[in-house]
Amino acid sequence: PTIDISGDSLYVMGDEKYLHEQHLKTEDEEDGKTRIMSKCFVCFSGISQKGKRRKLNDRFVFLTKSKSPWNDFLDAVTSVYDFEKIKKIVFLSDAGSWLLSGAPDLKMYPHNKIILCLCEFHVRQKINRITTNQDYRDKLNEFIDSNDKKGFKNFMLKIKDEKKSDSKRLETLNKYENYIVKHWKKIQNMFASPCRSSMESHISHFVAS
């Protein structure tokens, strides 16, 4: 059924999750069970607070195992919402290539503005993987929160210098740093968004249910 949203903003969260099937092992399976790679999209117009619980307004959940998830999702979501009435579409994800490749297609009309956001869970996760030093973590998070990319990169030089004798660790640190720097604008967009809920927890919840 169609959903007439309140306001002119639509939030879209996307992620992929494995679903384990429950039949017996076959010869071409290694882990004993087959797995379905599901793609999930959760759409809503905003968040309302009811007591201790938060609710996604005008929610629509789309789950598929299709090889062309964006095509199927776009067919469905454009039937549910009237994109002519929508001005802003905020897309929250972990910045996976399959997710970012389809996000521009959400623009159905010239006035539809697409804003890409990186889910906060993945930002903090990368910081925690960069170092176990809590003071260093706090400093890195402070640079990100204050939009100080130069300060972040300079502090990463200090952290990497302390690990210069460990080439494997340096490679890992560079990977995490590149992820954050590459998606810096999406991180700042996320901070500016009224809805900054963790995409990860929502997607896991809906896939499980």
CSV table of C-alpha atoms in Angstrom, one decimal:
chain,number,residue,atom,x,y,z
A,1,PRO,CA,0.0,0.0,0.0
A,2,THR,CA,1.1,3.6,-0.6
A,3,ILE,CA,2.4,5.7,2.3
A,4,ASP,CA,1.7,9.4,2.5
A,5,ILE,CA,4.7,10.7,4.5
A,6,SER,CA,4.7,13.6,6.9
A,7,GLY,CA,7.2,16.3,5.7
A,8,ASP,CA,9.3,16.3,2.6
A,9,SER,CA,12.2,14.1,3.6
A,10,LEU,CA,12.7,10.4,3.1
A,11,TYR,CA,15.4,8.4,4.9
A,12,VAL,CA,16.7,5.2,3.3
A,13,MET,CA,19.0,2.7,5.0
A,14,GLY,CA,20.6,-0.2,3.2
A,15,ASP,CA,22.7,-3.2,4.1
A,16,GLU,CA,23.3,-6.9,3.3
A,17,LYS,CA,22.9,-9.8,5.7
A,18,TYR,CA,23.4,-13.5,5.4
A,19,LEU,CA,20.4,-15.7,6.1
A,20,HIS,CA,21.2,-19.3,7.1
A,21,GLU,CA,18.9,-22.0,5.6
A,22,GLN,CA,18.0,-25.0,7.8
A,23,HIS,CA,18.4,-28.0,5.6
A,24,LEU,CA,21.1,-30.6,5.6
A,25,LYS,CA,24.6,-30.3,4.1
A,26,THR,CA,25.1,-31.2,0.4
A,27,GLU,CA,28.3,-32.2,-1.3
A,28,ASP,CA,29.1,-28.7,-2.6
A,29,GLU,CA,28.6,-27.0,0.7
A,30,GLU,CA,31.5,-26.5,3.1
A,31,ASP,CA,29.9,-25.1,6.3
A,32,GLY,CA,27.0,-27.5,6.6
A,33,LYS,CA,24.3,-25.1,5.7
A,34,THR,CA,23.5,-22.9,2.7
A,35,ARG,CA,23.4,-19.2,3.1
A,36,ILE,CA,21.2,-16.6,1.3
A,37,MET,CA,22.8,-13.2,0.8
A,38,SER,CA,19.9,-10.9,1.5
A,39,LYS,CA,19.8,-7.2,0.7
A,40,CYS,CA,17.6,-5.0,2.9
A,41,PHE,CA,16.4,-1.5,2.6
A,42,VAL,CA,14.5,0.4,5.4
A,43,CYS,CA,12.7,3.6,4.6
A,44,PHE,CA,11.1,6.1,6.9
A,45,SER,CA,10.2,9.8,7.1
A,46,GLY,CA,11.5,10.5,10.6
A,47,ILE,CA,11.8,9.2,14.2
A,48,SER,CA,9.3,9.8,17.0
A,49,GLN,CA,9.9,9.1,20.7
A,50,LYS,CA,7.2,7.1,22.6
A,51,GLY,CA,8.3,6.7,26.2
A,52,LYS,CA,11.7,4.9,26.1
A,53,ARG,CA,11.1,3.5,22.6
A,54,ARG,CA,11.8,5.2,19.3
A,55,LYS,CA,9.7,4.6,16.3
A,56,LEU,CA,10.4,5.0,12.6
A,57,ASN,CA,7.6,7.0,11.0
A,58,ASP,CA,6.0,5.9,7.8
A,59,ARG,CA,8.2,2.9,7.6
A,60,PHE,CA,8.7,0.6,4.6
A,61,VAL,CA,11.0,-2.5,4.7
A,62,PHE,CA,12.2,-4.2,1.6
A,63,LEU,CA,14.1,-7.5,1.7
A,64,THR,CA,15.3,-9.4,-1.3
A,65,LYS,CA,17.8,-12.1,-2.5
A,66,SER,CA,17.7,-10.7,-6.1
A,67,LYS,CA,20.9,-10.3,-8.2
A,68,SER,CA,19.5,-6.9,-9.1
A,69,PRO,CA,18.4,-5.5,-5.7
A,70,TRP,CA,18.4,-1.9,-6.7
A,71,ASN,CA,16.1,-2.5,-9.7
A,72,ASP,CA,13.6,-4.4,-7.5
A,73,PHE,CA,13.8,-1.9,-4.7
A,74,LEU,CA,13.3,1.1,-6.9
A,75,ASP,CA,10.2,-0.5,-8.5
A,76,ALA,CA,8.7,-1.1,-5.1
A,77,VAL,CA,9.7,2.2,-3.3
A,78,THR,CA,8.4,4.4,-6.1
A,79,SER,CA,5.1,2.7,-5.8
A,80,VAL,CA,4.9,3.2,-2.0
A,81,TYR,CA,6.0,6.9,-1.8
A,82,ASP,CA,5.2,9.8,-4.0
A,83,PHE,CA,8.7,11.1,-5.0
A,84,GLU,CA,7.2,14.2,-6.5
A,85,LYS,CA,6.5,15.4,-3.0
A,86,ILE,CA,9.9,14.5,-1.6
A,87,LYS,CA,12.6,17.2,-1.6
A,88,LYS,CA,15.4,15.4,0.4
A,89,ILE,CA,16.4,11.8,0.3
A,90,VAL,CA,19.0,10.9,3.0
A,91,PHE,CA,20.8,7.6,2.3
A,92,LEU,CA,22.5,5.9,5.2
A,93,SER,CA,24.9,2.9,4.6
A,94,ASP,CA,28.3,1.5,5.3
A,95,ALA,CA,29.4,2.9,1.9
A,96,GLY,CA,29.7,-0.5,0.3
A,97,SER,CA,30.2,-0.2,-3.5
A,98,TRP,CA,26.9,-1.9,-4.3
A,99,LEU,CA,25.0,0.5,-2.1
A,100,LEU,CA,26.7,3.7,-3.4
A,101,SER,CA,26.3,2.6,-7.0
A,102,GLY,CA,22.5,2.6,-6.8
A,103,ALA,CA,21.9,5.6,-4.5
A,104,PRO,CA,21.9,8.2,-7.3
A,105,ASP,CA,19.0,6.3,-8.9
A,106,LEU,CA,16.8,7.4,-6.0
A,107,LYS,CA,16.6,10.8,-7.7
A,108,MET,CA,13.3,10.6,-9.7
A,109,TYR,CA,12.7,14.3,-10.1
A,110,PRO,CA,15.1,17.3,-10.5
A,111,HIS,CA,14.1,18.7,-7.1
A,112,ASN,CA,15.0,15.4,-5.3
A,113,LYS,CA,18.3,16.0,-3.4
A,114,ILE,CA,20.3,12.9,-2.5
A,115,ILE,CA,22.4,13.2,0.7
A,116,LEU,CA,24.8,10.3,1.3
A,117,CYS,CA,25.6,9.5,4.9
A,118,LEU,CA,28.0,7.0,6.5
A,119,CYS,CA,26.4,5.1,9.4
A,120,GLU,CA,28.0,6.2,12.7
A,121,PHE,CA,28.4,2.6,13.8
A,122,HIS,CA,31.0,2.0,11.1
A,123,VAL,CA,32.9,5.2,11.9
A,124,ARG,CA,33.3,4.4,15.6
A,125,GLN,CA,34.1,0.8,14.8
A,126,LYS,CA,37.0,1.8,12.6
A,127,ILE,CA,38.3,4.1,15.3
A,128,ASN,CA,38.2,1.3,17.8
A,129,ARG,CA,40.1,-0.9,15.4
A,130,ILE,CA,42.8,1.6,14.8
A,131,THR,CA,43.9,1.7,18.4
A,132,THR,CA,43.2,0.3,21.8
A,133,ASN,CA,44.5,3.4,23.5
A,134,GLN,CA,41.4,5.2,24.8
A,135,ASP,CA,43.1,8.6,24.8
A,136,TYR,CA,44.0,8.1,21.2
A,137,ARG,CA,40.4,7.0,20.4
A,138,ASP,CA,39.0,10.1,22.1
A,139,LYS,CA,41.4,12.3,20.1
A,140,LEU,CA,40.5,10.7,16.8
A,141,ASN,CA,36.8,10.9,17.5
A,142,GLU,CA,37.2,14.6,18.5
A,143,PHE,CA,38.9,15.4,15.1
A,144,ILE,CA,36.0,13.7,13.3
A,145,ASP,CA,33.3,15.3,15.4
A,146,SER,CA,34.8,18.8,14.9
A,147,ASN,CA,35.3,18.2,11.1
A,148,ASP,CA,39.1,18.6,11.4
A,149,LYS,CA,40.4,16.3,8.7
A,150,LYS,CA,43.9,17.7,8.7
A,151,GLY,CA,44.2,17.1,12.5
A,152,PHE,CA,42.9,13.6,12.0
A,153,LYS,CA,45.4,12.8,9.3
A,154,ASN,CA,48.3,14.3,11.4
A,155,PHE,CA,47.3,12.3,14.4
A,156,MET,CA,47.2,9.2,12.3
A,157,LEU,CA,50.8,9.9,11.3
A,158,LYS,CA,51.7,9.7,15.0
A,159,ILE,CA,49.9,6.4,15.5
A,160,LYS,CA,51.4,4.9,12.4
A,161,ASP,CA,54.9,6.1,13.4
A,162,GLU,CA,54.6,4.1,16.6
A,163,LYS,CA,53.8,1.0,14.5
A,164,LYS,CA,56.4,1.6,11.8
A,165,SER,CA,58.3,-1.7,12.5
A,166,ASP,CA,55.1,-3.7,11.9
A,167,SER,CA,54.4,-3.6,8.2
A,168,LYS,CA,51.2,-5.7,8.4
A,169,ARG,CA,49.7,-3.4,11.1
A,170,LEU,CA,50.7,-0.4,9.1
A,171,GLU,CA,48.8,-1.8,6.1
A,172,THR,CA,45.7,-2.3,8.3
A,173,LEU,CA,46.0,1.3,9.7
A,174,ASN,CA,46.2,2.7,6.2
A,175,LYS,CA,43.1,0.8,5.2
A,176,TYR,CA,41.1,2.2,8.1
A,177,GLU,CA,42.4,5.7,7.7
A,178,ASN,CA,41.6,5.7,3.9
A,179,TYR,CA,38.1,4.5,4.6
A,180,ILE,CA,37.4,7.4,7.0
A,181,VAL,CA,39.1,10.0,4.8
A,182,LYS,CA,37.5,8.8,1.6
A,183,HIS,CA,34.0,9.1,3.2
A,184,TRP,CA,34.7,12.2,5.3
A,185,LYS,CA,31.9,14.2,3.7
A,186,LYS,CA,29.4,11.4,4.2
A,187,ILE,CA,30.4,11.3,7.9
A,188,GLN,CA,29.8,15.1,8.3
A,189,ASN,CA,26.5,14.7,6.4
A,190,MET,CA,25.5,12.1,9.0
A,191,PHE,CA,26.3,14.5,11.9
A,192,ALA,CA,24.1,17.1,10.2
A,193,SER,CA,21.2,14.7,9.7
A,194,PRO,CA,18.3,14.8,12.2
A,195,CYS,CA,18.1,11.0,12.0
A,196,ARG,CA,21.4,9.4,12.9
A,197,SER,CA,20.2,6.0,14.1
A,198,SER,CA,22.5,3.1,13.5
A,199,MET,CA,21.7,1.4,10.2
A,200,GLU,CA,23.3,-1.8,11.4
A,201,SER,CA,21.0,-2.4,14.3
A,202,HIS,CA,17.8,-1.6,12.3
A,203,ILE,CA,18.7,-3.9,9.4
A,204,SER,CA,19.7,-6.7,11.7
A,205,HIS,CA,16.4,-6.4,13.6
A,206,PHE,CA,14.2,-6.4,10.4
A,207,VAL,CA,16.1,-9.3,8.8
A,208,ALA,CA,15.8,-11.3,12.0
A,209,SER,CA,12.1,-10.7,12.3
